[in-house]
Coordinates of C-alpha atoms in Angstrom, one line a residue:
Chain A
X1 CA 1.6 9.2 -26.4
X2 CA 2.3 6.3 -28.7
X3 CA 2.8 3.5 -26.2
X4 CA 3.5 0.0 -27.4
X5 CA 3.1 -2.8 -24.8
X6 CA 5.6 -5.5 -25.6
X7 CA 5.8 -9.0 -24.0
X8 CA 9.0 -10.9 -24.0
X9 CA 8.7 -14.7 -23.4
X10 CA 11.8 -16.2 -21.9
X11 CA 11.6 -20.0 -21.8
X12 CA 13.4 -23.1 -20.9
X13 CA 13.1 -25.8 -23.6
X14 CA 12.7 -29.5 -23.4
X15 CA 13.5 -32.2 -25.9
X16 CA 9.9 -32.2 -27.2
X17 CA 8.6 -30.0 -30.0
X18 CA 4.9 -30.1 -29.0
X19 CA 5.6 -29.5 -25.3
X20 CA 7.7 -26.4 -26.1
X21 CA 5.0 -25.0 -28.4
X22 CA 2.3 -25.6 -25.8
X23 CA 4.5 -23.8 -23.2
X24 CA 4.9 -20.8 -25.6
X25 CA 1.2 -20.7 -26.4
X26 CA 0.2 -20.6 -22.8
X27 CA 2.5 -17.7 -22.1
X28 CA 1.3 -15.9 -25.2
X29 CA -2.3 -16.2 -23.8
X30 CA -1.0 -14.7 -20.6
X31 CA 0.7 -11.9 -22.4
X32 CA -2.4 -11.0 -24.4
X33 CA -4.4 -11.1 -21.2
X34 CA -2.0 -8.5 -19.8
X35 CA -2.7 -6.3 -22.8
X36 CA 0.5 -6.9 -24.8
X37 CA 0.1 -5.9 -28.5
X38 CA 3.4 -7.3 -29.6
X39 CA 4.7 -10.6 -28.2
X40 CA 8.2 -11.9 -28.9
X41 CA 9.5 -15.4 -28.5
X42 CA 13.2 -16.4 -28.2
X43 CA 15.4 -17.9 -30.9
X44 CA 14.5 -21.5 -32.0
X45 CA 11.9 -21.7 -29.2
X46 CA 10.4 -25.0 -30.4
X47 CA 13.4 -27.2 -29.6
X48 CA 16.5 -27.5 -27.6
X49 CA 19.3 -25.4 -29.1
X50 CA 20.4 -28.2 -31.4
X51 CA 23.4 -26.4 -32.7
X52 CA 25.6 -27.6 -29.8
X53 CA 26.5 -30.5 -32.2
X54 CA 26.7 -31.1 -35.9
X55 CA 24.2 -33.9 -36.4
X56 CA 22.6 -34.4 -39.8
X57 CA 19.5 -35.9 -38.1
X58 CA 18.6 -32.4 -36.8
X59 CA 17.8 -31.2 -40.4
X60 CA 14.6 -33.3 -40.0
X61 CA 13.4 -30.6 -37.5
X62 CA 13.5 -27.9 -40.2
X63 CA 10.1 -26.9 -41.7
X64 CA 8.7 -24.8 -44.5
X65 CA 7.4 -21.3 -43.9
X66 CA 4.5 -21.2 -43.9
X67 CA 4.1 -24.7 -42.4
X68 CA 2.6 -26.4 -39.4
X69 CA 4.3 -24.2 -36.7
X70 CA 3.7 -20.9 -38.6
X71 CA 0.1 -21.8 -39.0
X72 CA -0.3 -22.7 -35.3
X73 CA 1.1 -19.4 -34.2
X74 CA -0.7 -17.4 -36.9
X75 CA -4.0 -18.8 -35.7
X76 CA -3.2 -17.7 -32.2
X77 CA -2.1 -14.3 -33.3
X78 CA -5.4 -13.8 -35.0
X79 CA -7.4 -15.2 -32.1
X80 CA -5.7 -12.9 -29.6
X81 CA -5.4 -9.9 -32.0
X82 CA -1.6 -9.5 -31.4
X83 CA 1.5 -9.1 -33.5
X84 CA 3.7 -12.1 -32.8
X85 CA 7.4 -12.7 -33.5
X86 CA 8.4 -16.4 -33.7
X87 CA 11.7 -18.0 -34.6
X88 CA 11.9 -21.2 -36.8
X89 CA 14.5 -23.5 -38.3
X90 CA 13.4 -22.9 -41.9
X91 CA 13.7 -25.4 -44.7
X92 CA 13.8 -23.2 -47.8
X93 CA 14.6 -26.2 -50.1
X94 CA 16.5 -29.4 -49.5
X95 CA 20.0 -28.1 -48.9
X96 CA 19.1 -24.5 -48.0
X97 CA 18.1 -24.0 -44.4
X98 CA 17.8 -20.7 -42.5
X99 CA 17.5 -19.4 -38.9
X100 CA 14.4 -17.4 -39.6
X101 CA 12.2 -15.0 -37.6
X102 CA 8.6 -14.7 -38.8
X103 CA 6.3 -11.8 -37.9
X104 CA 2.7 -12.6 -37.7
X105 CA 0.0 -9.9 -38.0
X106 CA -3.1 -9.5 -35.9
X107 CA -5.1 -10.9 -38.8
X108 CA -3.1 -14.1 -38.9
X109 CA -1.2 -13.1 -42.0
X110 CA 2.6 -13.2 -42.3
X111 CA 3.8 -9.6 -42.1
X112 CA 7.3 -10.6 -43.1
X113 CA 10.2 -12.8 -42.4
X114 CA 13.9 -12.2 -41.6
X115 CA 16.6 -14.7 -42.2
X116 CA 19.5 -14.5 -39.8
X117 CA 22.3 -12.7 -41.7
X118 CA 25.3 -13.1 -39.4
X119 CA 25.9 -16.8 -38.6
X120 CA 28.2 -17.7 -35.7
X121 CA 30.3 -20.8 -35.3
X122 CA 32.0 -21.4 -32.0
X123 CA 32.4 -24.4 -29.8
X124 CA 28.8 -25.1 -28.7
X125 CA 27.3 -22.9 -31.4
X126 CA 27.8 -24.8 -34.7
X127 CA 25.4 -22.6 -36.7
X128 CA 27.4 -22.5 -39.9
X129 CA 26.7 -26.2 -40.3
X130 CA 23.0 -25.7 -40.2
X131 CA 22.1 -22.3 -41.5
X132 CA 22.7 -20.6 -44.8
X133 CA 23.4 -16.9 -44.2
X134 CA 20.3 -14.9 -45.1
X135 CA 20.0 -13.1 -48.4
X136 CA 17.0 -10.9 -47.6
X137 CA 19.1 -8.1 -46.2
X138 CA 18.4 -5.8 -43.2
X139 CA 14.8 -4.6 -43.8
X140 CA 12.2 -3.6 -41.2
X141 CA 8.9 -5.4 -41.3
X142 CA 5.9 -3.2 -41.4
X143 CA 3.1 -4.2 -39.0
X144 CA 0.0 -2.6 -37.4
X145 CA 2.1 -1.8 -34.3
X146 CA 5.0 -0.2 -36.2
X147 CA 8.0 -1.0 -38.3
X148 CA 9.9 -3.8 -36.6
X149 CA 13.7 -4.2 -37.0
X150 CA 13.7 -7.9 -36.4
X151 CA 17.1 -9.6 -36.4
X152 CA 18.4 -12.8 -34.7
X153 CA 21.0 -13.3 -32.0
X154 CA 24.5 -13.0 -33.5
X155 CA 23.3 -10.0 -35.5
X156 CA 23.1 -8.2 -32.2
X157 CA 26.8 -7.7 -32.0
X158 CA 27.0 -5.8 -35.4
X159 CA 26.5 -2.1 -35.3
X160 CA 26.1 -2.1 -39.1
X161 CA 23.0 -4.2 -38.9
X162 CA 21.4 -2.0 -36.3
X163 CA 22.2 1.1 -38.3
X164 CA 20.8 -0.3 -41.5
X165 CA 17.5 -1.1 -39.8
X166 CA 17.3 2.4 -38.3
X167 CA 18.2 4.0 -41.6
X168 CA 15.3 2.1 -43.2
X169 CA 12.8 3.5 -40.6
X170 CA 12.7 0.7 -38.0
X171 CA 11.0 1.9 -34.8
X172 CA 12.3 -0.8 -32.6
X173 CA 15.1 -3.4 -32.9
X174 CA 14.1 -6.9 -31.8
X175 CA 16.5 -9.8 -31.3
X176 CA 15.3 -13.3 -30.5
X177 CA 18.4 -14.9 -28.9
X178 CA 19.9 -18.1 -27.5
X179 CA 23.1 -17.2 -25.6
X180 CA 24.6 -18.4 -22.4
X181 CA 27.6 -19.1 -20.2
X182 CA 30.1 -21.8 -20.8
X183 CA 30.0 -23.6 -17.4
X184 CA 33.8 -24.0 -17.5
X185 CA 34.4 -20.2 -17.7
X186 CA 35.2 -18.5 -14.4
X187 CA 32.5 -16.2 -12.8
X188 CA 34.4 -13.0 -13.8
X189 CA 34.5 -14.1 -17.5
X190 CA 30.8 -15.1 -17.4
X191 CA 29.9 -11.7 -15.9
X192 CA 32.0 -9.8 -18.5
X193 CA 30.2 -11.7 -21.3
X194 CA 26.7 -11.1 -20.0
X195 CA 27.5 -7.4 -19.4
X196 CA 29.0 -7.1 -22.9
X197 CA 25.9 -8.7 -24.5
X198 CA 23.7 -6.1 -22.8
X199 CA 26.0 -3.1 -23.3
X200 CA 26.6 -3.7 -27.0
X201 CA 22.8 -3.6 -27.6
X202 CA 22.4 -0.6 -25.4
X203 CA 25.0 0.9 -27.7
X204 CA 22.8 0.3 -30.7
X205 CA 19.9 2.0 -28.9
X206 CA 22.0 5.1 -28.2
X207 CA 23.8 5.4 -31.5
X208 CA 20.5 5.1 -33.4
X209 CA 18.0 6.7 -30.9
X210 CA 15.8 3.5 -31.0
X211 CA 14.4 1.1 -28.4
X212 CA 15.9 -2.4 -28.4
X213 CA 14.3 -5.7 -27.3
X214 CA 16.3 -8.9 -26.7
X215 CA 14.5 -12.1 -25.8
X216 CA 16.8 -14.9 -24.6
X217 CA 16.5 -18.5 -23.7
X218 CA 17.1 -19.7 -20.1
X219 CA 18.2 -22.9 -18.4
X220 CA 20.9 -25.5 -18.8
X221 CA 21.1 -27.7 -21.9
X222 CA 23.6 -30.5 -22.1
X223 CA 25.8 -31.1 -25.2
X224 CA 24.5 -34.4 -26.6
X225 CA 28.0 -35.1 -28.0
X226 CA 29.5 -34.5 -24.6
X227 CA 32.3 -32.5 -26.3
X228 CA 31.6 -29.4 -24.2
X229 CA 30.0 -29.0 -20.8
X230 CA 26.8 -27.6 -22.3
X231 CA 25.4 -24.2 -22.1
X232 CA 23.7 -22.3 -19.2
X233 CA 21.5 -20.0 -21.2
X234 CA 21.6 -16.8 -19.2
X235 CA 18.1 -15.3 -19.6
X236 CA 18.3 -11.6 -18.8
X237 CA 15.9 -10.7 -21.6
X238 CA 15.6 -7.0 -21.6
X239 CA 14.1 -3.8 -23.1
X240 CA 16.0 -0.6 -23.4
X241 CA 14.8 2.8 -24.4
X242 CA 16.4 5.0 -27.1
X243 CA 19.0 6.5 -24.7
X244 CA 20.0 2.9 -23.7
X245 CA 18.2 3.1 -20.4
X246 CA 16.9 -0.2 -19.0
X247 CA 13.1 -0.3 -19.2
X248 CA 12.7 -3.9 -18.1
X249 CA 14.9 -7.0 -17.5
X250 CA 14.2 -10.6 -16.7
X251 CA 16.0 -12.9 -14.4
X252 CA 19.1 -15.1 -15.2
X253 CA 17.6 -18.4 -14.3
X254 CA 13.8 -18.5 -14.6
X255 CA 11.1 -18.7 -17.2
X256 CA 9.4 -15.3 -17.4
X257 CA 6.8 -13.3 -19.1
X258 CA 8.1 -9.7 -19.1
X259 CA 5.7 -7.0 -20.2
X260 CA 7.1 -3.5 -20.9
X261 CA 5.6 -0.3 -22.2
X262 CA 7.7 1.4 -24.9
X263 CA 7.0 5.0 -25.8
X264 CA 7.5 5.1 -29.6
X265 CA 7.3 8.9 -29.7
X266 CA 10.5 9.1 -27.6
X267 CA 12.9 8.3 -30.6
X268 CA 12.1 11.5 -32.4
X269 CA 12.6 13.7 -29.3
X270 CA 15.9 12.0 -28.5
X271 CA 17.1 12.3 -32.1
X272 CA 16.4 16.0 -31.9
X273 CA 18.7 16.5 -28.8
X274 CA 21.2 13.9 -30.1
X275 CA 21.2 14.5 -33.9
X276 CA 23.6 11.8 -34.8
X277 CA 21.9 11.0 -38.1
X278 CA 22.4 14.6 -39.2
X279 CA 26.1 14.5 -39.0
X280 CA 27.0 11.0 -40.4
X281 CA 30.1 11.3 -42.7
X282 CA 28.6 9.1 -45.5
X283 CA 31.3 10.6 -47.8
X284 CA 33.9 8.9 -45.7
X285 CA 32.5 5.5 -44.8
X286 CA 33.2 3.6 -48.0
X287 CA 35.8 1.3 -46.5
X288 CA 33.4 -0.1 -44.1
X289 CA 32.5 -2.4 -47.0
X290 CA 35.9 -3.9 -46.9
X291 CA 36.9 -7.1 -44.9
X292 CA 40.1 -5.4 -43.8
X293 CA 41.6 -2.0 -44.6
X294 CA 45.1 -2.9 -45.8
Chain B
X1 CA 52.5 -9.4 -22.0
X2 CA 52.3 -6.2 -24.0
X3 CA 51.2 -3.8 -21.3
X4 CA 50.7 -0.1 -22.2
X5 CA 50.6 2.3 -19.3
X6 CA 48.2 5.2 -20.3
X7 CA 47.7 8.4 -18.5
X8 CA 44.5 10.4 -18.9
X9 CA 44.6 14.1 -17.8
X10 CA 41.2 15.4 -16.8
X11 CA 41.4 19.2 -16.3
X12 CA 39.3 22.2 -15.5
X13 CA 40.2 25.2 -17.7
X14 CA 40.5 28.9 -16.9
X15 CA 40.3 31.8 -19.3
X16 CA 44.0 32.0 -19.7
X17 CA 45.9 30.0 -22.4
X18 CA 49.3 30.0 -20.7
X19 CA 47.9 29.0 -17.3
X20 CA 46.0 26.0 -18.9
X21 CA 49.1 24.9 -20.7
X22 CA 51.2 25.1 -17.5
X23 CA 48.6 23.0 -15.7
X24 CA 48.7 20.4 -18.5
X25 CA 52.5 20.3 -18.5
X26 CA 52.7 19.8 -14.7
X27 CA 50.4 16.9 -14.9
X28 CA 52.2 15.4 -17.9
X29 CA 55.4 15.5 -15.7
X30 CA 53.5 13.6 -13.0
X31 CA 52.2 11.1 -15.5
X32 CA 55.7 10.4 -16.8
X33 CA 57.0 10.1 -13.2
X34 CA 54.4 7.4 -12.7
X35 CA 55.7 5.5 -15.8
X36 CA 53.1 6.4 -18.3
X37 CA 54.2 5.9 -21.9
X38 CA 51.1 7.4 -23.5
X39 CA 49.6 10.6 -22.1
X40 CA 46.3 12.0 -23.4
X41 CA 44.9 15.4 -22.9
X42 CA 41.2 16.4 -23.2
X43 CA 39.6 18.2 -26.1
X44 CA 40.7 21.9 -26.6
X45 CA 42.7 21.8 -23.3
X46 CA 44.3 25.1 -23.8
X47 CA 41.2 27.2 -23.4
X48 CA 37.7 27.4 -22.1
X49 CA 35.3 25.5 -24.4
X50 CA 34.7 28.6 -26.5
X51 CA 32.1 26.9 -28.7
X52 CA 29.3 27.8 -26.2
X53 CA 28.9 31.0 -28.3
X54 CA 29.4 32.0 -31.9
X55 CA 32.0 34.8 -31.6
X56 CA 34.3 35.7 -34.5
X57 CA 36.9 36.9 -32.0
X58 CA 37.5 33.3 -31.0
X59 CA 39.2 32.6 -34.3
X60 CA 42.2 34.5 -33.0
X61 CA 42.8 31.6 -30.7
X62 CA 43.4 29.2 -33.7
X63 CA 47.0 28.3 -34.5
X64 CA 49.0 26.5 -37.1
X65 CA 50.2 23.0 -36.7
X66 CA 53.0 22.9 -36.1
X67 CA 53.0 26.1 -34.2
X68 CA 53.8 27.4 -30.7
X69 CA 51.6 25.0 -28.7
X70 CA 52.6 22.0 -30.8
X71 CA 56.3 22.8 -30.3
X72 CA 55.9 23.4 -26.6
X73 CA 54.3 19.9 -26.1
X74 CA 56.6 18.2 -28.6
X75 CA 59.6 19.4 -26.6
X76 CA 58.0 18.0 -23.5
X77 CA 57.3 14.7 -25.1
X78 CA 60.9 14.4 -26.2
X79 CA 62.2 15.4 -22.8
X80 CA 60.1 12.8 -21.0
X81 CA 60.3 10.1 -23.7
X82 CA 56.5 9.7 -23.9
X83 CA 53.9 9.6 -26.7
X84 CA 51.5 12.6 -26.1
X85 CA 48.1 13.3 -27.6
X86 CA 47.1 16.9 -27.6
X87 CA 44.0 18.7 -29.0
X88 CA 44.2 22.1 -30.8
X89 CA 42.1 24.7 -32.5
X90 CA 43.9 24.4 -35.9
X91 CA 44.2 27.2 -38.4
X92 CA 44.8 25.4 -41.6
X93 CA 44.4 28.6 -43.7
X94 CA 42.4 31.8 -43.2
X95 CA 38.8 30.5 -43.5
X96 CA 39.6 26.8 -42.8
X97 CA 39.8 25.8 -39.1
X98 CA 39.7 22.4 -37.6
X99 CA 39.3 20.7 -34.3
X100 CA 42.5 18.7 -34.4
X101 CA 44.3 16.1 -32.3
X102 CA 48.0 15.9 -32.7
X103 CA 50.1 12.8 -31.7
X104 CA 53.6 13.6 -30.7
X105 CA 56.3 10.9 -30.7
X106 CA 58.9 10.2 -28.0
X107 CA 61.5 11.9 -30.2
X108 CA 59.4 15.1 -30.4
X109 CA 58.3 14.6 -34.0
X110 CA 54.6 14.7 -35.0
X111 CA 53.5 11.1 -35.5
X112 CA 50.3 12.2 -37.1
X113 CA 47.2 14.4 -36.8
X114 CA 43.5 13.8 -36.8
X115 CA 40.9 16.4 -37.8
X116 CA 37.5 15.9 -36.1
X117 CA 35.3 14.3 -38.7
X118 CA 31.8 14.5 -37.1
X119 CA 31.0 18.1 -36.1
X120 CA 28.2 18.7 -33.6
X121 CA 26.0 21.7 -33.4
X122 CA 23.6 22.0 -30.4
X123 CA 22.7 24.8 -28.0
X124 CA 26.0 25.3 -26.1
X125 CA 28.1 23.4 -28.6
X126 CA 28.2 25.6 -31.7
X127 CA 31.0 23.7 -33.4
X128 CA 29.8 23.9 -37.0
X129 CA 30.5 27.6 -36.8
X130 CA 34.1 27.1 -35.9
X131 CA 35.3 23.8 -37.4
X132 CA 35.4 22.6 -41.0
X133 CA 34.7 18.8 -40.9
X134 CA 38.0 16.9 -41.3
X135 CA 39.0 15.5 -44.7
X136 CA 41.8 13.2 -43.5
X137 CA 39.4 10.2 -42.9
X138 CA 39.5 7.6 -40.2
X139 CA 43.1 6.4 -40.1
X140 CA 45.1 5.2 -37.1
X141 CA 48.4 7.0 -36.3
X142 CA 51.4 4.7 -36.0
X143 CA 53.6 5.4 -33.0
X144 CA 56.2 3.6 -30.9
X145 CA 53.6 2.5 -28.5
X146 CA 51.1 1.1 -31.1
X147 CA 48.6 2.2 -33.7
X148 CA 46.4 4.8 -32.1
X149 CA 42.8 5.3 -33.3
X150 CA 42.6 8.9 -32.3
X151 CA 39.3 10.7 -32.9
X152 CA 37.6 13.6 -31.1
X153 CA 34.4 13.9 -28.9
X154 CA 31.3 13.8 -31.2
X155 CA 33.0 11.0 -33.2
X156 CA 32.5 8.8 -30.2
X157 CA 28.8 8.4 -30.9
X158 CA 29.5 6.9 -34.4
X159 CA 30.0 3.1 -34.7
X160 CA 31.1 3.6 -38.3
X161 CA 34.1 5.6 -37.1
X162 CA 35.2 3.1 -34.5
X163 CA 34.8 0.3 -37.0
X164 CA 36.9 2.0 -39.7
X165 CA 39.7 2.6 -37.2
X166 CA 39.6 -1.0 -36.1
X167 CA 39.5 -2.3 -39.6
X168 CA 42.7 -0.3 -40.3
X169 CA 44.5 -1.9 -37.5
X170 CA 44.0 0.5 -34.6
X171 CA 45.1 -1.1 -31.3
X172 CA 43.3 1.4 -29.1
X173 CA 40.6 4.0 -29.6
X174 CA 41.2 7.4 -28.1
X175 CA 38.7 10.2 -27.7
X176 CA 39.7 13.6 -26.3
X177 CA 36.3 15.1 -25.2
X178 CA 34.5 18.1 -23.9
X179 CA 31.0 17.0 -22.8
X180 CA 28.8 17.9 -19.8
X181 CA 25.4 18.4 -18.3
X182 CA 23.0 21.1 -19.1
X183 CA 22.4 22.5 -15.5
X184 CA 18.7 22.9 -16.4
X185 CA 18.2 19.2 -17.1
X186 CA 16.8 17.1 -14.3
X187 CA 19.1 14.7 -12.5
X188 CA 17.5 11.7 -14.2
X189 CA 18.2 13.1 -17.7
X190 CA 21.7 14.1 -16.7
X191 CA 22.3 10.5 -15.4
X192 CA 20.9 9.0 -18.6
X193 CA 23.2 11.2 -20.7
X194 CA 26.3 10.4 -18.8
X195 CA 25.5 6.6 -18.8
X196 CA 24.8 6.7 -22.6
X197 CA 28.1 8.5 -23.2
X198 CA 30.0 5.7 -21.4
X199 CA 27.9 2.8 -22.8
X200 CA 28.1 3.8 -26.4
X201 CA 31.9 3.8 -26.2
X202 CA 31.9 0.5 -24.3
X203 CA 29.8 -0.8 -27.3
X204 CA 32.6 0.2 -29.7
X205 CA 35.1 -1.7 -27.5
X206 CA 32.9 -4.8 -27.5
X207 CA 31.9 -4.7 -31.2
X208 CA 35.5 -4.3 -32.3
X209 CA 37.4 -6.1 -29.5
X210 CA 39.5 -3.1 -28.8
X211 CA 40.3 -1.0 -25.7
X212 CA 38.8 2.5 -25.6
X213 CA 40.1 5.7 -23.8
X214 CA 38.0 8.8 -23.3
X215 CA 39.5 11.9 -21.7
X216 CA 36.9 14.5 -20.7
X217 CA 37.0 18.1 -19.4
X218 CA 35.7 18.8 -15.8
X219 CA 34.1 21.8 -14.0
X220 CA 31.6 24.4 -14.8
X221 CA 32.0 27.0 -17.6
X222 CA 29.5 29.8 -18.0
X223 CA 28.1 30.7 -21.3
X224 CA 29.6 34.2 -22.1
X225 CA 26.5 35.1 -24.0
X226 CA 24.3 34.1 -21.1
X227 CA 22.0 32.4 -23.6
X228 CA 22.2 29.1 -21.8
X229 CA 23.0 28.2 -18.2
X230 CA 26.5 27.0 -19.2
X231 CA 27.9 23.5 -19.1
X232 CA 28.9 21.4 -16.1
X233 CA 31.6 19.2 -17.8
X234 CA 31.1 15.8 -16.3
X235 CA 34.6 14.4 -16.1
X236 CA 34.3 10.6 -15.8
X237 CA 37.3 10.1 -18.1
X238 CA 37.6 6.3 -18.5
X239 CA 39.4 3.3 -20.0
X240 CA 37.6 0.1 -21.0
X241 CA 39.1 -3.1 -22.1
X242 CA 38.2 -5.0 -25.3
X243 CA 35.1 -6.7 -23.7
X244 CA 33.9 -3.3 -22.6
X245 CA 35.0 -3.8 -19.0
X246 CA 35.9 -0.7 -17.0
X247 CA 39.6 -0.6 -16.3
X248 CA 39.7 2.9 -14.7
X249 CA 37.3 5.8 -14.3
X250 CA 37.9 9.4 -13.0
X251 CA 35.5 11.4 -10.8
X252 CA 32.7 13.7 -12.1
X253 CA 33.9 16.9 -10.5
X254 CA 37.7 16.9 -9.9
X255 CA 40.8 17.4 -11.9
X256 CA 42.6 14.1 -12.1
X257 CA 45.5 12.2 -13.4
X258 CA 44.3 8.7 -14.1
X259 CA 47.0 6.0 -14.9
X260 CA 45.7 2.7 -16.3
X261 CA 47.5 -0.4 -17.7
X262 CA 46.1 -1.7 -20.9
X263 CA 47.1 -5.2 -22.0
X264 CA 47.3 -4.9 -25.8
X265 CA 47.6 -8.6 -26.3
X266 CA 44.0 -9.1 -25.0
X267 CA 42.4 -7.9 -28.3
X268 CA 43.6 -10.9 -30.3
X269 CA 42.4 -13.4 -27.6
X270 CA 39.0 -11.8 -27.4
X271 CA 38.6 -11.6 -31.2
X272 CA 39.3 -15.4 -31.2
X273 CA 36.5 -16.1 -28.8
X274 CA 34.2 -13.4 -30.3
X275 CA 35.0 -13.6 -34.0
X276 CA 32.8 -10.7 -35.1
X277 CA 35.2 -9.6 -37.9
X278 CA 35.0 -13.1 -39.5
X279 CA 31.3 -12.9 -40.0
X280 CA 30.7 -9.3 -41.2
X281 CA 28.2 -9.3 -44.1
X282 CA 30.2 -6.8 -46.2
X283 CA 28.1 -7.9 -49.2
X284 CA 25.0 -6.5 -47.6
X285 CA 26.2 -3.2 -46.0
X286 CA 26.2 -0.9 -49.0
X287 CA 23.3 1.2 -47.9
X288 CA 25.1 2.3 -44.8
X289 CA 26.6 4.8 -47.2
X290 CA 23.2 6.4 -47.6
X291 CA 21.8 9.3 -45.6
X292 CA 18.4 7.5 -45.4
X293 CA 17.2 4.3 -46.9
X294 CA 14.0 5.4 -48.7

């Protein structure tokens, strides 16, 4: 059996770049000690989720790839012999910034990068101010542990993105994430949102016969502008198998290192009993390329 | 509030066309008496699920649309002043047969038809032998109770189909269905399959901010050829709201009339807080039209 041991690192962040990175590195050490071959950090793990406000000063946090943070984690990936997925605020050039995932190979090289393609903009999540939408497309990154369908957060709500990754041979979908409750929503709405976040990704697993990993931030972060009541990042990082079954799930309110075994052979078996790819009506999907069918 | 009262009729079928239709009609009367404006029957409700075997004699069951069964139900829709979704084995011409849903308007006219687009073929579900894949596309049917995104069974596993219906203005997705357990699968596998069937459709609701209705057959039907152990149709007909939340769900093993109120105004509100349609990367989805991205 082709078992991949994956570690999800669910963190709270403080307003200190170095401290967040030290915290990540400690947990990566622990993950490797537990035998993880693939370690995944959450979205923008080196800082507070700065997109709660539109503040030009935050662009100073952006960095080149490769740059200092990439090199720090690449060195660690090589030292520990792991594949590592990190998430950075990328400065591509002055005026073009991306929300970028970087996949680091066991030898310390960059296996590939993914620039967040779908960019949200909601109260508390002003990402369109900071991030240029990615132009690298939906392409899996080939690594020594498999072809990784790495995307980022808001992408996880889009069936098209999951499908494109699966069609290109991705063996697992991976979503570093930063999502949480609005403290002013009632508990029923909070519960509906959390459930929907999990279910829509289980749906991608099922529709594509592919395991899915989501790694989310945890803990409360205030809105520096005090416009909103801040965000309670809801944790619940999880792994589902290719029938959507839960293989592992973290808590809603604690930092956690979650190690889960994924059987990469299972996809092929499930796609044989549920042959969805065989029957796609590609002759009839053209209008999915439209904004609206009017 | 724009509330639509929907009735789902979950039936067991016998090997007698007339008896099945009488059973459906009785329950449609009950549904109307309870105030339902939209009544939905399961897939191929007039017969056993004959696709368990490939038997040329079964083509004799196919009928034209409109034909005797259409007229029978159209008369009832008019009498009760309801919109009615029925599912027929359509004979389009000798040699072209479809698995077709027909939507009947309150005035007894045909509002529209949908020919099943994705056709399965698995042990116990030999649909490719009987049904020509539909060529009418994914188009909602306009009725007096709203634009109905009617599809059929296997379509429910395809995010593309749900998306196309939503993009064309569907206000609710509707899936007449015939799915069940293989009695020889272990209980864990049976449970995973049932859960996946529900979750993948909840995923369509969430990704598109649209309510979803699935109406499934119930009860055991033997395989006439005795090749397999037959199918235990798993019922569990359900309605979910546009955040994927369960609004109503029938049992796994009983005939049921399930009436559920759907608030059709909710979609617009949810699409404002979760603006997925705003951010679709239609410039980057072209390869979804490929069989495989190689």
